[in-house]
mmCIF file of C-alpha atoms in Angstrom:
data_model
loop_
_atom_site.group_PDB
_atom_site.id
_atom_site.type_symbol
_atom_site.label_atom_id
_atom_site.label_comp_id
_atom_site.label_asym_id
_atom_site.label_seq_id
_atom_site.Cartn_x
_atom_site.Cartn_y
_atom_site.Cartn_z
ATOM 1 C CA GLU A 145 0.068 0.112 0.076
ATOM 2 C CA TYR A 146 2.425 2.594 0.694
ATOM 3 C CA TYR A 147 4.731 1.901 -2.805
ATOM 4 C CA GLU A 148 1.316 1.863 -4.498
ATOM 5 C CA GLN A 149 0.453 5.593 -2.692
ATOM 6 C CA SER A 150 4.020 6.679 -3.249
ATOM 7 C CA LEU A 151 3.631 5.850 -7.216
ATOM 8 C CA ALA A 152 0.444 7.762 -7.455
ATOM 9 C CA ILE A 153 2.376 10.961 -5.552
ATOM 10 C CA TRP A 154 5.530 10.275 -8.268
ATOM 11 C CA LYS A 155 2.948 10.240 -11.270
ATOM 12 C CA ALA A 156 1.073 12.829 -10.179
ATOM 13 C CA GLU A 157 4.745 15.092 -10.298
ATOM 14 C CA GLY A 158 6.311 13.648 -13.245
ATOM 15 C CA ASP A 159 9.431 12.183 -11.448
ATOM 16 C CA LYS A 160 10.283 9.544 -13.472
ATOM 17 C CA HIS A 161 13.847 8.595 -11.789
ATOM 18 C CA ALA A 162 11.241 7.912 -8.544
ATOM 19 C CA LEU A 163 8.364 5.879 -10.502
ATOM 20 C CA MET A 164 11.397 3.750 -11.902
ATOM 21 C CA THR A 165 12.579 3.050 -8.243
ATOM 22 C CA CYS A 166 8.941 2.580 -7.251
ATOM 23 C CA TYR A 167 7.974 0.313 -9.713
ATOM 24 C CA GLU A 168 11.323 -2.214 -8.865
ATOM 25 C CA SER A 169 9.927 -2.172 -5.310
ATOM 26 C CA LEU A 170 6.500 -2.972 -6.515
ATOM 27 C CA GLY A 171 7.632 -6.242 -8.399
ATOM 28 C CA GLY A 172 9.806 -7.026 -5.855
ATOM 29 C CA VAL A 173 6.676 -6.498 -2.925
ATOM 30 C CA ASP A 174 4.714 -8.589 -5.872
ATOM 31 C CA PHE A 175 6.930 -11.243 -6.560
ATOM 32 C CA GLN A 176 8.113 -11.886 -2.894
ATOM 33 C CA LEU A 177 3.925 -12.405 -2.783
ATOM 34 C CA GLY A 178 3.606 -14.957 -5.343
ATOM 35 C CA GLU A 179 1.952 -11.907 -7.490
ATOM 36 C CA HIS A 180 4.646 -13.022 -10.677
ATOM 37 C CA MET A 181 1.848 -11.660 -13.783
ATOM 38 C CA ARG A 182 1.761 -7.767 -12.086
ATOM 39 C CA SER A 183 5.957 -8.553 -11.019
ATOM 40 C CA ILE A 184 6.193 -7.666 -14.408
ATOM 41 C CA GLU A 185 4.097 -5.236 -15.292
ATOM 42 C CA CYS A 186 5.933 -3.530 -12.775
ATOM 43 C CA TYR A 187 9.225 -4.348 -14.137
ATOM 44 C CA VAL A 188 8.815 -3.577 -18.048
ATOM 45 C CA GLN A 189 7.335 -0.229 -17.033
ATOM 46 C CA HIS A 190 10.895 0.351 -15.076
ATOM 47 C CA LEU A 191 12.511 -0.386 -17.903
ATOM 48 C CA THR A 192 10.299 1.525 -20.077
ATOM 49 C CA LEU A 193 11.321 4.613 -18.114
ATOM 50 C CA SER A 194 14.954 4.156 -17.942
ATOM 51 C CA GLN A 195 14.749 3.886 -22.308
ATOM 52 C CA ASP A 196 12.931 7.022 -21.592
ATOM 53 C CA ILE A 197 15.729 9.035 -19.381
ATOM 54 C CA GLY A 198 18.462 7.381 -20.659
ATOM 55 C CA ASP A 199 19.152 5.834 -17.476
ATOM 56 C CA GLY A 200 19.879 2.215 -17.610
ATOM 57 C CA ALA A 201 22.213 1.755 -14.504
ATOM 58 C CA ALA A 202 19.688 -0.945 -12.799
ATOM 59 C CA ASP A 203 18.727 -2.806 -15.913
ATOM 60 C CA HIS A 204 20.682 -5.628 -15.420
ATOM 61 C CA GLU A 205 19.013 -6.564 -11.788
ATOM 62 C CA ILE A 206 15.454 -5.391 -13.988
ATOM 63 C CA LEU A 207 15.962 -7.745 -16.391
ATOM 64 C CA LEU A 208 16.985 -10.855 -14.518
ATOM 65 C CA ARG A 209 14.114 -10.511 -12.277
ATOM 66 C CA LEU A 210 11.988 -10.125 -15.046
ATOM 67 C CA GLY A 211 14.032 -13.439 -16.464
ATOM 68 C CA LEU A 212 13.077 -14.957 -13.231
ATOM 69 C CA SER A 213 9.404 -13.633 -13.110
ATOM 70 C CA ASN A 214 8.040 -15.465 -16.453
ATOM 71 C CA ALA A 215 10.074 -18.370 -15.506
ATOM 72 C CA ALA A 216 7.604 -18.718 -12.101
ATOM 73 C CA ILE A 217 4.658 -18.693 -14.936
ATOM 74 C CA GLY A 218 5.715 -21.248 -17.377
ATOM 75 C CA GLU A 219 7.017 -18.186 -19.569
ATOM 76 C CA TYR A 220 10.620 -20.333 -19.894
ATOM 77 C CA GLN A 221 11.406 -19.138 -23.605
ATOM 78 C CA VAL A 222 10.730 -15.355 -22.592
ATOM 79 C CA ALA A 223 12.275 -15.868 -19.247
ATOM 80 C CA LEU A 224 15.294 -17.293 -21.143
ATOM 81 C CA GLN A 225 15.642 -14.202 -23.557
ATOM 82 C CA PHE A 226 15.806 -11.998 -20.553
ATOM 83 C CA LEU A 227 17.979 -13.839 -18.674
ATOM 84 C CA GLN A 228 20.463 -14.366 -21.134
ATOM 85 C CA GLN A 229 20.794 -10.216 -21.258
ATOM 86 C CA ALA A 230 21.074 -9.798 -17.887
ATOM 87 C CA LEU A 231 24.168 -11.967 -18.316
ATOM 88 C CA SER A 232 26.074 -10.163 -21.297
ATOM 89 C CA PHE A 233 25.704 -7.385 -19.003
ATOM 90 C CA TYR A 234 27.323 -8.716 -16.155
ATOM 91 C CA THR A 235 28.967 -10.251 -18.100
ATOM 92 C CA GLU A 236 30.337 -7.016 -19.284
ATOM 93 C CA LEU A 237 30.467 -5.841 -15.569
ATOM 94 C CA ASN A 238 32.806 -8.899 -14.990
ATOM 95 C CA ASP A 239 30.699 -9.087 -12.054
ATOM 96 C CA ASN A 240 31.128 -13.547 -11.973
ATOM 97 C CA ARG A 241 28.487 -13.352 -8.577
ATOM 98 C CA ASN A 242 26.246 -12.717 -10.656
ATOM 99 C CA ARG A 243 27.130 -13.912 -14.269
ATOM 100 C CA ALA A 244 27.131 -17.348 -11.607
ATOM 101 C CA LEU A 245 23.507 -16.335 -10.709
ATOM 102 C CA CYS A 246 21.849 -16.052 -13.984
ATOM 103 C CA LEU A 247 23.845 -19.233 -15.487
ATOM 104 C CA GLN A 248 22.078 -21.036 -12.787
ATOM 105 C CA HIS A 249 19.163 -19.909 -13.429
ATOM 106 C CA ILE A 250 19.135 -20.192 -17.487
ATOM 107 C CA GLY A 251 20.287 -23.688 -16.719
ATOM 108 C CA ALA A 252 17.509 -24.164 -14.722
ATOM 109 C CA VAL A 253 15.102 -23.260 -17.167
ATOM 110 C CA GLN A 254 16.772 -24.779 -19.899
ATOM 111 C CA GLY A 255 16.294 -27.417 -18.188
ATOM 112 C CA LYS A 256 11.942 -27.123 -17.962
ATOM 113 C CA THR A 257 12.201 -27.105 -21.026
ATOM 114 C CA GLY A 258 13.562 -30.027 -21.787
ATOM 115 C CA GLU A 259 17.095 -29.419 -23.012
ATOM 116 C CA PHE A 260 19.270 -31.409 -20.131
ATOM 117 C CA ASP A 261 22.584 -30.773 -22.034
ATOM 118 C CA LEU A 262 22.722 -27.661 -22.510
ATOM 119 C CA GLY A 263 21.063 -27.221 -18.598
ATOM 120 C CA MET A 264 24.105 -29.303 -17.276
ATOM 121 C CA LYS A 265 26.568 -27.339 -19.119
ATOM 122 C CA SER A 266 25.376 -24.051 -17.903
ATOM 123 C CA LEU A 267 25.132 -24.392 -14.118
ATOM 124 C CA GLU A 268 28.946 -26.671 -14.647
ATOM 125 C CA ALA A 269 30.137 -23.054 -15.672
ATOM 126 C CA SER A 270 27.624 -21.352 -13.451
ATOM 127 C CA LEU A 271 29.587 -24.133 -10.819
ATOM 128 C CA LYS A 272 32.924 -23.326 -12.088
ATOM 129 C CA LEU A 273 32.598 -19.932 -11.250
ATOM 130 C CA ARG A 274 31.012 -20.407 -7.465
ATOM 131 C CA THR A 275 33.920 -21.876 -6.617
ATOM 132 C CA GLU A 276 36.708 -19.952 -8.400
ATOM 133 C CA GLY A 277 35.042 -17.711 -5.624
ATOM 134 C CA GLN A 278 34.636 -20.140 -2.913
ATOM 135 C CA ASP A 279 30.981 -19.350 -2.417
ATOM 136 C CA LYS A 280 29.452 -22.209 -0.437
ATOM 137 C CA LEU A 281 25.894 -21.188 -0.594
ATOM 138 C CA GLY A 282 26.055 -20.337 -4.265
ATOM 139 C CA ILE A 283 28.205 -23.858 -4.985
ATOM 140 C CA ALA A 284 25.279 -26.071 -3.019
ATOM 141 C CA ASP A 285 22.774 -24.087 -5.024
ATOM 142 C CA CYS A 286 24.050 -25.359 -8.689
ATOM 143 C CA PHE A 287 24.569 -28.689 -6.847
ATOM 144 C CA GLN A 288 20.626 -28.703 -6.268
ATOM 145 C CA GLU A 289 19.800 -27.401 -9.434
ATOM 146 C CA MET A 290 21.353 -30.278 -11.093
ATOM 147 C CA GLY A 291 19.967 -33.012 -8.637
ATOM 148 C CA LEU A 292 16.624 -31.102 -10.046
ATOM 149 C CA LEU A 293 17.408 -31.591 -13.408
ATOM 150 C CA CYS A 294 18.201 -35.435 -12.808
ATOM 151 C CA TYR A 295 15.645 -36.163 -10.801
ATOM 152 C CA ASN A 296 13.577 -34.552 -13.783
ATOM 153 C CA GLU A 297 15.359 -36.732 -16.461
ATOM 154 C CA GLN A 298 14.301 -39.779 -13.821
ATOM 155 C CA ASP A 299 18.539 -39.916 -12.975
ATOM 156 C CA TYR A 300 17.451 -40.717 -9.350
ATOM 157 C CA HIS A 301 21.106 -41.686 -8.037
ATOM 158 C CA ARG A 302 22.479 -39.463 -10.185
ATOM 159 C CA ALA A 303 20.247 -37.018 -8.669
ATOM 160 C CA ARG A 304 20.697 -37.579 -5.121
ATOM 161 C CA GLY A 305 24.057 -37.939 -5.815
ATOM 162 C CA PHE A 306 23.481 -34.175 -6.439
ATOM 163 C CA PHE A 307 21.915 -33.656 -3.673
ATOM 164 C CA GLY A 308 23.969 -35.329 -1.250
ATOM 165 C CA GLN A 309 26.723 -32.745 -1.726
ATOM 166 C CA ALA A 310 24.980 -29.859 -1.827
ATOM 167 C CA GLN A 311 23.386 -30.867 1.415
ATOM 168 C CA ARG A 312 27.402 -31.386 3.178
ATOM 169 C CA LEU A 313 28.012 -27.459 2.024
ATOM 170 C CA LEU A 314 24.434 -26.739 3.587
ATOM 171 C CA THR A 315 25.049 -28.371 7.078
ATOM 172 C CA GLU A 316 28.879 -26.316 7.048
ATOM 173 C CA THR A 317 26.851 -22.910 6.812
ATOM 174 C CA ASN A 318 24.281 -24.005 8.405
ATOM 175 C CA ASP A 319 21.659 -23.275 6.004
ATOM 176 C CA LYS A 320 19.012 -24.549 7.974
ATOM 177 C CA GLY A 321 15.869 -24.023 5.526
ATOM 178 C CA SER A 322 17.925 -24.792 2.457
ATOM 179 C CA ILE A 323 18.708 -28.222 4.577
ATOM 180 C CA ALA A 324 15.696 -28.722 4.914
ATOM 181 C CA THR A 325 14.906 -28.595 1.467
ATOM 182 C CA CYS A 326 17.787 -30.462 0.624
ATOM 183 C CA THR A 327 16.872 -33.343 2.658
ATOM 184 C CA MET A 328 13.369 -33.340 1.584
ATOM 185 C CA HIS A 329 14.662 -33.873 -2.271
ATOM 186 C CA ILE A 330 16.586 -36.613 -0.807
ATOM 187 C CA GLY A 331 14.011 -38.162 -0.240
ATOM 188 C CA ALA A 332 11.178 -37.304 -3.452
ATOM 189 C CA THR A 333 14.862 -39.461 -5.050
ATOM 190 C CA TYR A 334 13.744 -42.684 -2.521
ATOM 191 C CA ALA A 335 10.045 -42.072 -3.512
ATOM 192 C CA ALA A 336 9.988 -42.348 -6.730
ATOM 193 C CA GLN A 337 12.227 -45.518 -6.509
ATOM 194 C CA GLY A 338 10.137 -47.182 -4.193
ATOM 195 C CA GLU A 339 12.726 -46.781 -1.260
ATOM 196 C CA LEU A 340 9.528 -46.267 0.676
ATOM 197 C CA ARG A 341 11.015 -46.547 4.295
ATOM 198 C CA GLU A 342 14.305 -44.525 3.228
ATOM 199 C CA ALA A 343 12.129 -42.141 1.618
ATOM 200 C CA ILE A 344 9.389 -41.844 5.067
ATOM 201 C CA GLN A 345 12.719 -41.552 7.206
ATOM 202 C CA GLN A 346 13.784 -38.444 4.856
ATOM 203 C CA PHE A 347 11.225 -36.788 4.520
ATOM 204 C CA LYS A 348 10.661 -36.799 9.059
ATOM 205 C CA THR A 349 14.140 -35.993 9.128
ATOM 206 C CA ALA A 350 13.487 -33.005 6.498
ATOM 207 C CA LEU A 351 10.923 -31.877 9.059
ATOM 208 C CA MET A 352 12.486 -31.611 11.434
ATOM 209 C CA VAL A 353 15.669 -29.726 10.690
ATOM 210 C CA ASP A 354 13.232 -25.979 10.796
ATOM 211 C CA VAL A 355 11.075 -27.474 13.208
ATOM 212 C CA ARG A 356 11.382 -23.915 14.766
ATOM 213 C CA ASP A 357 10.873 -22.441 11.604
ATOM 214 C CA ALA A 358 6.689 -22.444 10.302
ATOM 215 C CA ASN A 359 7.680 -20.238 7.197
ATOM 216 C CA TRP A 360 9.492 -23.031 5.849
ATOM 217 C CA ALA A 361 8.290 -22.584 2.444
ATOM 218 C CA GLY A 362 8.834 -26.286 1.268
ATOM 219 C CA LYS A 363 7.218 -27.655 4.610
ATOM 220 C CA VAL A 364 3.882 -28.461 2.864
ATOM 221 C CA ASP A 365 5.306 -30.075 0.188
ATOM 222 C CA CYS A 366 7.053 -32.228 2.491
ATOM 223 C CA LEU A 367 4.173 -33.006 4.064
ATOM 224 C CA ASN A 368 2.312 -34.273 1.125
ATOM 225 C CA HIS A 369 5.419 -36.305 0.046
ATOM 226 C CA LEU A 370 4.926 -37.524 3.197
ATOM 227 C CA GLY A 371 1.678 -38.740 2.940
ATOM 228 C CA VAL A 372 1.642 -40.179 -0.488
ATOM 229 C CA ALA A 373 4.374 -42.046 0.741
ATOM 230 C CA GLN A 374 2.633 -43.169 4.208
ATOM 231 C CA THR A 375 0.066 -43.755 2.186
ATOM 232 C CA LYS A 376 1.327 -46.573 -0.274
ATOM 233 C CA GLN A 377 2.860 -47.629 2.997
ATOM 234 C CA GLY A 378 -0.626 -48.146 3.553
ATOM 235 C CA ASP A 379 -0.404 -45.755 7.147
ATOM 236 C CA HIS A 380 -3.156 -44.802 7.839
ATOM 237 C CA SER A 381 -0.969 -41.527 9.395
ATOM 238 C CA ALA A 382 -1.096 -39.915 6.548
ATOM 239 C CA LEU A 383 -4.223 -38.841 7.077
ATOM 240 C CA GLN A 384 -3.209 -36.812 9.919
ATOM 241 C CA THR A 385 -0.314 -35.853 7.751
ATOM 242 C CA PHE A 386 -2.810 -34.628 4.741
ATOM 243 C CA GLN A 387 -4.403 -32.500 6.997
ATOM 244 C CA LEU A 388 -1.339 -30.953 8.957
ATOM 245 C CA ALA A 389 -0.158 -29.519 5.732
ATOM 246 C CA ALA A 390 -4.496 -28.753 5.045
ATOM 247 C CA ASN A 391 -4.155 -26.324 8.071
ATOM 248 C CA ILE A 392 -0.906 -25.179 7.081
ATOM 249 C CA MET A 393 -2.243 -24.005 3.933
ATOM 250 C CA ARG A 394 -5.216 -22.699 5.048
ATOM 251 C CA ASP A 395 -3.887 -20.082 8.528
ATOM 252 C CA ARG A 396 -1.523 -18.944 5.605
#
């Protein structure tokens, strides 16, 4: 609401620089809320104003955000165009941290379009940059994305290997939310192979890792994975698991 009010004020005053800042902030809020179409509209408005006044200082960041927003709604080809434009900017700036980030997202999107080999190549390039920069969290992110690509290719053993590498790095950084997500992914590989007992153990471990953080984004997904595995084992506690997931969704 604050940004909406600011937007109206700056529109009335015709302050294009202030409008750009407002659109950028609104786009970020909308993205966090899952309002991806609105975030895209805000970022496009930002770029339009930037072109009008010839101020492209933050365009690379906006292009990256447009890539992520379009990927979130399944517009993968559009997302790739924006991400590759952002990558070009960061390459010119010799900004290896954001180059690595762009390559990671490009690899993830390429995987979703069925371009497994291209996706892995992009992720390996991101991993190389992050290894050179000794970015442990970034390295773990790359391993997780590699695991997801392999999972989608039904190469569950290889996926589990990547998730395991990510998990070990995340344990060192004590990023509990990411540890829980990674553990859930490991459980999903076991579930996909029919190893339900091990899958259930991993899902329960994931829920325990982050038990103090009710806002863990993957909690509902993990509970649903657990409920499905329990159902396949004939475990009637699956009903309680699904109910807990439903309660969390209701209270959000």
